[in-house]
Tab-separated table of N, CA, C and O in Angstrom:
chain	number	residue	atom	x	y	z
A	8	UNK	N	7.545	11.046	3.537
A	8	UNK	CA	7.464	9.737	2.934
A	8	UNK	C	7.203	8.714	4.029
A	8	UNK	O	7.507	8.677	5.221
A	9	UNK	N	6.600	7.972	3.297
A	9	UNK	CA	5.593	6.881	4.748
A	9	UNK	C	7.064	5.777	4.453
A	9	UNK	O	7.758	5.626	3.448
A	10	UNK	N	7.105	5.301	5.488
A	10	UNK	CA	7.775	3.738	5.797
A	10	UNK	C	7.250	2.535	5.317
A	10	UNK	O	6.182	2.162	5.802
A	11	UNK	N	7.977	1.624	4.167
A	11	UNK	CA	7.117	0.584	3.972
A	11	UNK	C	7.138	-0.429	5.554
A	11	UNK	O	7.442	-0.268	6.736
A	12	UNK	N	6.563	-1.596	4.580
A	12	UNK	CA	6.515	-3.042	6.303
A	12	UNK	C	7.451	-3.310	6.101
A	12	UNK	O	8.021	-3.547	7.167
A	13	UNK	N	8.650	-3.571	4.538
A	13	UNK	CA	9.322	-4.155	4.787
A	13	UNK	C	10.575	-3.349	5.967
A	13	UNK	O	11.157	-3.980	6.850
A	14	UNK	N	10.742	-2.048	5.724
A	14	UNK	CA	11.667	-1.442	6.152
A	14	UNK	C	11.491	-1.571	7.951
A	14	UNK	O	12.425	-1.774	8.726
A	15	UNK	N	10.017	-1.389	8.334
A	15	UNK	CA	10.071	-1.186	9.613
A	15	UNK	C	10.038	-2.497	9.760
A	15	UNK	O	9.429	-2.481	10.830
A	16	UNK	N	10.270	-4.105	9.459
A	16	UNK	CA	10.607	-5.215	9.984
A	16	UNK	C	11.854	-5.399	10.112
A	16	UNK	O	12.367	-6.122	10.967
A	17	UNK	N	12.637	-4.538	8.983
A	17	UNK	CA	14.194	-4.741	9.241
A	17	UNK	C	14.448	-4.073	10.189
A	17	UNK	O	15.240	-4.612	10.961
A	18	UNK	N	13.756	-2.121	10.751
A	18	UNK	CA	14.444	-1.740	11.331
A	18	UNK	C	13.666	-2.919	13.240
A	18	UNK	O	14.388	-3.080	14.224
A	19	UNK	N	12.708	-3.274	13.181
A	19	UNK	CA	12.456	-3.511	14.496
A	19	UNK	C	13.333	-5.099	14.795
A	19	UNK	O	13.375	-5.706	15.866
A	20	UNK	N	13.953	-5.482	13.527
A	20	UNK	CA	14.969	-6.745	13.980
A	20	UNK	C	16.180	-6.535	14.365
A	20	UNK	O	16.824	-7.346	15.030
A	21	UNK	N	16.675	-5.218	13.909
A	21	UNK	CA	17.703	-4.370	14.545
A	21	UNK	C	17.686	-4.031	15.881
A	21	UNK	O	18.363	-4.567	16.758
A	22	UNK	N	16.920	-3.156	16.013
A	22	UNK	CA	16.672	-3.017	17.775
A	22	UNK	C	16.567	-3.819	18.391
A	22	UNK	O	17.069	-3.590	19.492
A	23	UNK	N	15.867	-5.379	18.250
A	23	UNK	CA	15.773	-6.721	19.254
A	23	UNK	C	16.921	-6.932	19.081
A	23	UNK	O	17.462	-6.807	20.179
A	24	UNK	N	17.741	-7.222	18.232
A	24	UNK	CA	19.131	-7.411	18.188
A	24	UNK	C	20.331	-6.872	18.732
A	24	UNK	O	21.408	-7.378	19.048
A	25	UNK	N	19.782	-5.496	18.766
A	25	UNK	CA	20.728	-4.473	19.614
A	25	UNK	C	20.077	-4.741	21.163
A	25	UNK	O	21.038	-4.900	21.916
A	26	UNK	N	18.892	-4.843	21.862
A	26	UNK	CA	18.478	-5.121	22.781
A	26	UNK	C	19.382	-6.349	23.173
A	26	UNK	O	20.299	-6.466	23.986
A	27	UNK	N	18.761	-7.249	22.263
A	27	UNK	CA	19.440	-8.438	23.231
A	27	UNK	C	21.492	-8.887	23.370
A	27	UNK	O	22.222	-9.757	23.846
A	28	UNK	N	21.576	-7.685	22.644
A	28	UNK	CA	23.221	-7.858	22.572
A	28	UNK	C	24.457	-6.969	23.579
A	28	UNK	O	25.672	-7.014	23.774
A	29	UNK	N	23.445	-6.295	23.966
A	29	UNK	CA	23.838	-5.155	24.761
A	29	UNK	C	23.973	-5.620	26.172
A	29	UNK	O	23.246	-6.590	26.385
A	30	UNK	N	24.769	-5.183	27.346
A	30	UNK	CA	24.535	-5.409	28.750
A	30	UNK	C	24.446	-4.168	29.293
A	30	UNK	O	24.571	-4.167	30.518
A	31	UNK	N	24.254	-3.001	28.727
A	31	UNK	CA	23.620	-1.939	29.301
A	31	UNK	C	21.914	-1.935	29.516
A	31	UNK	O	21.149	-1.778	28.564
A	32	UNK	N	21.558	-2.089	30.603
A	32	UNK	CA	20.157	-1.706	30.674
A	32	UNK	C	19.256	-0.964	30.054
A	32	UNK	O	18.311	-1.298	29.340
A	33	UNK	N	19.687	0.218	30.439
A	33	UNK	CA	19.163	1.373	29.725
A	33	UNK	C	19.210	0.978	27.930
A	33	UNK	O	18.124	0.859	27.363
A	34	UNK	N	20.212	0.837	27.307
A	34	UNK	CA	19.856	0.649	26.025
A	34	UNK	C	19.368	-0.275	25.484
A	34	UNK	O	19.029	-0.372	24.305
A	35	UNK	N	19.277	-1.261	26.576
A	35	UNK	CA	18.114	-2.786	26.168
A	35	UNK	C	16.489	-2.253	25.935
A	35	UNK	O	15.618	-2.444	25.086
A	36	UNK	N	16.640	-1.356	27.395
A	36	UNK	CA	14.974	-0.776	27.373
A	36	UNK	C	14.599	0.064	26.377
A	36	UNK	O	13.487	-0.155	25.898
A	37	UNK	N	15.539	1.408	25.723
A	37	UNK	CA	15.501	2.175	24.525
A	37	UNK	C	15.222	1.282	23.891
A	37	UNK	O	14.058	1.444	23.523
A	38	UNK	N	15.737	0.113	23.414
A	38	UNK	CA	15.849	-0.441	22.132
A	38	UNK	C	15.077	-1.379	22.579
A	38	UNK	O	15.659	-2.401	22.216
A	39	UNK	N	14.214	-1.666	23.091
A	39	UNK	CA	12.665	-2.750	23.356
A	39	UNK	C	11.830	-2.152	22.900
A	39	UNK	O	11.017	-2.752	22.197
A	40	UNK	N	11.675	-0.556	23.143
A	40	UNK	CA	10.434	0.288	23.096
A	40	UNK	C	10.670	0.395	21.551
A	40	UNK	O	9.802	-0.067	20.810
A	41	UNK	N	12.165	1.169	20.842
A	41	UNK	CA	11.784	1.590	19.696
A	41	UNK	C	11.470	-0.337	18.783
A	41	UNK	O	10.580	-0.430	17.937
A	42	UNK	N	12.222	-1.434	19.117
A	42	UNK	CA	11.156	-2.495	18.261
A	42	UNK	C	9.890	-2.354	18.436
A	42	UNK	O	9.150	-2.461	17.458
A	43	UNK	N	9.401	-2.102	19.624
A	43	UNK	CA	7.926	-2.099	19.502
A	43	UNK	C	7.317	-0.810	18.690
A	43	UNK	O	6.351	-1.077	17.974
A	44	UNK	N	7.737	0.487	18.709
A	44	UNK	CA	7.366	1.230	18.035
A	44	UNK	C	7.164	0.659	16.455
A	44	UNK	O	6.173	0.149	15.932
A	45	UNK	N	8.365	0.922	15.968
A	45	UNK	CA	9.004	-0.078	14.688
A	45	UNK	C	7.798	-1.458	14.519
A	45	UNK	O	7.519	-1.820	13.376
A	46	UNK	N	7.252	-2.040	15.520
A	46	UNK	CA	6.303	-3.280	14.772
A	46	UNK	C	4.598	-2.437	14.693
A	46	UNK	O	3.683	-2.811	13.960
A	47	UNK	N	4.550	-1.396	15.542
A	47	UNK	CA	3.211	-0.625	15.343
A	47	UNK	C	3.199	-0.327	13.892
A	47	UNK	O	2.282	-0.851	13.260
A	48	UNK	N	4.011	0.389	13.260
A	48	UNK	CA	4.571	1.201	12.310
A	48	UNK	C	4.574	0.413	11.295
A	48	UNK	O	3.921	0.860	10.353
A	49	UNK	N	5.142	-0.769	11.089
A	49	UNK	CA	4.891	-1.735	10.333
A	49	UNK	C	3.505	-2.569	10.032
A	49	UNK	O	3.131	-3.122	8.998
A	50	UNK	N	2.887	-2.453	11.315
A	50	UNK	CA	1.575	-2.656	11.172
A	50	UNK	C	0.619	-1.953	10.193
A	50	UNK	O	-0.291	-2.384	9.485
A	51	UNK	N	1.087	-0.830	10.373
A	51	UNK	CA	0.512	0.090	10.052
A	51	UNK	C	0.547	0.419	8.595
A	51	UNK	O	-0.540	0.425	8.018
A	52	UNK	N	1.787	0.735	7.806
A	52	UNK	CA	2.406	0.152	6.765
A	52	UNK	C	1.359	-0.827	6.129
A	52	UNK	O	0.419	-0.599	5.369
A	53	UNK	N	1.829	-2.003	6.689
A	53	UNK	CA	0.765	-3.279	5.792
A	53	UNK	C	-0.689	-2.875	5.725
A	53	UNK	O	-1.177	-3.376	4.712
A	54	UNK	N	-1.217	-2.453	6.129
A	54	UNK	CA	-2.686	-1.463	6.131
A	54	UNK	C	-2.450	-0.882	5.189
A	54	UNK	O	-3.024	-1.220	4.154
A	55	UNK	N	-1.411	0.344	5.170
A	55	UNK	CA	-1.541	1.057	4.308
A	55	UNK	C	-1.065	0.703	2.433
A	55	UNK	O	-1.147	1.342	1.384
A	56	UNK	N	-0.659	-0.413	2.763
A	56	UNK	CA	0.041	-1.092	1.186
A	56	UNK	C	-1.274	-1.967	0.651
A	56	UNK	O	-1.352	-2.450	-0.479
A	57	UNK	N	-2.108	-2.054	1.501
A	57	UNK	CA	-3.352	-3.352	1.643
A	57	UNK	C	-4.425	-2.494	0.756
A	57	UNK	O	-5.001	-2.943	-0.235
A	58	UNK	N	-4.560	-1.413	1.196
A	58	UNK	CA	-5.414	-0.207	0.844
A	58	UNK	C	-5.038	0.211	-0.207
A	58	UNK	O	-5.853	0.452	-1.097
A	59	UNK	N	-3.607	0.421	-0.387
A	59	UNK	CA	-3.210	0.971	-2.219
A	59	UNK	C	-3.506	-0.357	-2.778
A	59	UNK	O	-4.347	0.028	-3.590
A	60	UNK	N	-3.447	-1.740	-2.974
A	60	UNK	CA	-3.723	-2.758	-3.857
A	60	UNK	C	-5.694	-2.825	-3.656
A	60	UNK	O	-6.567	-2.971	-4.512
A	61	UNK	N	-5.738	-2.735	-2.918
A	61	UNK	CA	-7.228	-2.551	-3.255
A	61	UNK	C	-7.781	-1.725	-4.113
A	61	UNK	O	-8.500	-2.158	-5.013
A	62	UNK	N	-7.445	-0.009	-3.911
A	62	UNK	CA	-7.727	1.236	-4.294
A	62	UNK	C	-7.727	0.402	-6.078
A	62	UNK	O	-8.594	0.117	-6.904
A	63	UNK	N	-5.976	0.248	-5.962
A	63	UNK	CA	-5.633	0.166	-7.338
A	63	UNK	C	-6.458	-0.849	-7.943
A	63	UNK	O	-6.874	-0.634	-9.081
A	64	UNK	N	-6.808	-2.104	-7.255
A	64	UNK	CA	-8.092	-2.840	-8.149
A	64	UNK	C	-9.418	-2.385	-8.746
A	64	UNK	O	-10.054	-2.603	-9.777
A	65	UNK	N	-9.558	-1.614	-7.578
A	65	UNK	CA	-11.184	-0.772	-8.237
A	65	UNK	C	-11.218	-0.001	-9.177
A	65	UNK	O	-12.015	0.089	-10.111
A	66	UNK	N	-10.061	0.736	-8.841
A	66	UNK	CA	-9.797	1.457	-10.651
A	66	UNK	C	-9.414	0.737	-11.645
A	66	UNK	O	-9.619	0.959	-12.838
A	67	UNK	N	-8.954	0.022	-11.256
A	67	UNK	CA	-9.307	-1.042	-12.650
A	67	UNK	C	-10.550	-1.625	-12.966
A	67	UNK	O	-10.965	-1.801	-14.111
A	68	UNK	N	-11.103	-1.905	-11.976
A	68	UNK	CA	-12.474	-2.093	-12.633
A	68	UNK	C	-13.498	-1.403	-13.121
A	68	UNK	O	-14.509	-1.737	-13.740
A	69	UNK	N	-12.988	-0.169	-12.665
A	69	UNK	CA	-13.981	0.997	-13.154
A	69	UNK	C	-14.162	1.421	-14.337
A	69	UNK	O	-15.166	1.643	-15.015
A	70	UNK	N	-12.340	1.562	-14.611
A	70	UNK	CA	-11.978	1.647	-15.654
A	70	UNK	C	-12.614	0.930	-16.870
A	70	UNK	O	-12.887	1.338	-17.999
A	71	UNK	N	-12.726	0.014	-16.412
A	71	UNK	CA	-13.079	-0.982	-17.363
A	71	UNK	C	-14.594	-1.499	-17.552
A	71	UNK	O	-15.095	-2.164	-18.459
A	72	UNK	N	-15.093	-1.008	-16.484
A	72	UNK	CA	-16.974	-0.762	-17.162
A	72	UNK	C	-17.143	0.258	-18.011
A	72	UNK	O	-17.843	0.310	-19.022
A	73	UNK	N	-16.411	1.110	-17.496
A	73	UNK	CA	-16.405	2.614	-18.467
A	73	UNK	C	-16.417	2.335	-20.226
A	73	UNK	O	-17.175	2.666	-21.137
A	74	UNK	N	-15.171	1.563	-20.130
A	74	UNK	CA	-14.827	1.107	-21.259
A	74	UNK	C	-15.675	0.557	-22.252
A	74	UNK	O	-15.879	0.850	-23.430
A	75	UNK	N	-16.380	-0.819	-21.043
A	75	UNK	CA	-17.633	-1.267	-21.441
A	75	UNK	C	-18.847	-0.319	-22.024
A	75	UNK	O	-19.519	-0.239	-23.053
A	76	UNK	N	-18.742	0.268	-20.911
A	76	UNK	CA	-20.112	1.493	-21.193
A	76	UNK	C	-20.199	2.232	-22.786
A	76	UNK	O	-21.171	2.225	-23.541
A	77	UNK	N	-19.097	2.742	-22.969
A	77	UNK	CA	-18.690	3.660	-23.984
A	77	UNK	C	-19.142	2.831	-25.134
A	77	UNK	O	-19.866	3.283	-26.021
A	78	UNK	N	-18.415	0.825	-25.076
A	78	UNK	CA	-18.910	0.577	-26.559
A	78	UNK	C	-19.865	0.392	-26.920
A	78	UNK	O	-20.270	0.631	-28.058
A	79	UNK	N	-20.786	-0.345	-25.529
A	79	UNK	CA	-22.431	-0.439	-25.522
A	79	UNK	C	-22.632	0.882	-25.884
A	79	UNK	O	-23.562	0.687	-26.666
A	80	UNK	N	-22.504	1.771	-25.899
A	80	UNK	CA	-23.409	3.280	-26.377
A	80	UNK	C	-23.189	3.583	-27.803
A	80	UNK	O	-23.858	4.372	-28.469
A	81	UNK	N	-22.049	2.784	-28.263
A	81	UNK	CA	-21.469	3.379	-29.819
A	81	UNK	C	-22.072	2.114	-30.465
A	81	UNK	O	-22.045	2.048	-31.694
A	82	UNK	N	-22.606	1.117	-29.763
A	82	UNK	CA	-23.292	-0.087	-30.506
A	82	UNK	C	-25.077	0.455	-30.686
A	82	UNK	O	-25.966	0.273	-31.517
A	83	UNK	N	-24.973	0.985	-29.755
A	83	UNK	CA	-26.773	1.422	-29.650
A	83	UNK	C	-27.053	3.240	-30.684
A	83	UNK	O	-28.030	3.962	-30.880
A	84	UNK	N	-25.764	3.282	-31.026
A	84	UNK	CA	-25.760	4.956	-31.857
A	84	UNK	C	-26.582	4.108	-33.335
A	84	UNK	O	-26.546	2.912	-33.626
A	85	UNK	N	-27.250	5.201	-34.022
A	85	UNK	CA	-28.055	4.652	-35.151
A	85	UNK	C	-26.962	5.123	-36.118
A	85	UNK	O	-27.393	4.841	-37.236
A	86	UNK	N	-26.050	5.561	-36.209
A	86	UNK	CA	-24.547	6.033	-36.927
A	86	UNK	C	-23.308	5.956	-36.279
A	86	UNK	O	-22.460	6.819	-36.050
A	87	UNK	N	-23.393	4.100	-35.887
A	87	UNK	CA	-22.204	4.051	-35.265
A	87	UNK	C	-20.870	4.618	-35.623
A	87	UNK	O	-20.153	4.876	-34.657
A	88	UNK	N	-20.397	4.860	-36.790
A	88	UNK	CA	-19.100	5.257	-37.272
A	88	UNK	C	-19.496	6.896	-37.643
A	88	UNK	O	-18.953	7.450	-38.599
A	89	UNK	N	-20.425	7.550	-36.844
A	89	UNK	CA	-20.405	9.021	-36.858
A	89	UNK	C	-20.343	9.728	-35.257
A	89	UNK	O	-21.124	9.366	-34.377
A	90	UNK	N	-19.591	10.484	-35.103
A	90	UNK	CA	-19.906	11.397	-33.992
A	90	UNK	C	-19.186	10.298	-33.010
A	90	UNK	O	-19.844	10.055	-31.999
A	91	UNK	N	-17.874	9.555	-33.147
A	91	UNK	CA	-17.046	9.166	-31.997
A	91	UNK	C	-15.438	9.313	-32.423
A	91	UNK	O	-14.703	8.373	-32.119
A	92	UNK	N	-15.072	10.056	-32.871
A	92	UNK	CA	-13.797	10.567	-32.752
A	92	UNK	C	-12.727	10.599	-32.293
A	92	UNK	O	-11.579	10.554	-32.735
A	93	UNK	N	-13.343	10.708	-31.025
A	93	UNK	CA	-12.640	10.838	-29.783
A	93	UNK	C	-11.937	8.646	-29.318
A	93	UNK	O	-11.149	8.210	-28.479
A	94	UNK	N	-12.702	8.032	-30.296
A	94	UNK	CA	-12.478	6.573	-29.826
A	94	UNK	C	-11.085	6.214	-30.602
A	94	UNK	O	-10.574	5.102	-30.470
């Protein structure tokens, strides 16, 4: 399961937080790198949430020429109310 943005903004406000609260060195620097990991990741995320609302628009529009298509063809049938059944 992918990470949304929102999650990796909470987790990379955690780590700056733990960074800057800490007076151990070493776990300032751990916890610098994983925020920065954590804001790649989130980056990355919003790309990938950007791309499902897109995806999901086009199928809607597709959907919906289709739709179009189908009645233009049952308008142009010389027996419109024969041979669509399936409508």
């Amino acid at each position: 399961m992918l990470p949304s943005s929102e999650m990796c903004r909470v987790q990379e406000a955690y780590q700056r937080d733990r960074a800057a609260c800490t007076e151990f060195e070493n776990v300032r620097v751990i916890a610098e790198k994983a925020a920065n990991a954590w804001r790649q990741e989130g980056l990355l995320a919003e790309d990938r949430e950007a791309r499902r609302i897109k995806v999901r628009a086009n199928a809607k529009v597709i959907a919906l020429r289709r739709q179009q298509t189908k009645e233009a063809d049952r308008l142009l049938s010389e027996n419109p109310d024969r041979g669509f059944a399936d409508l």
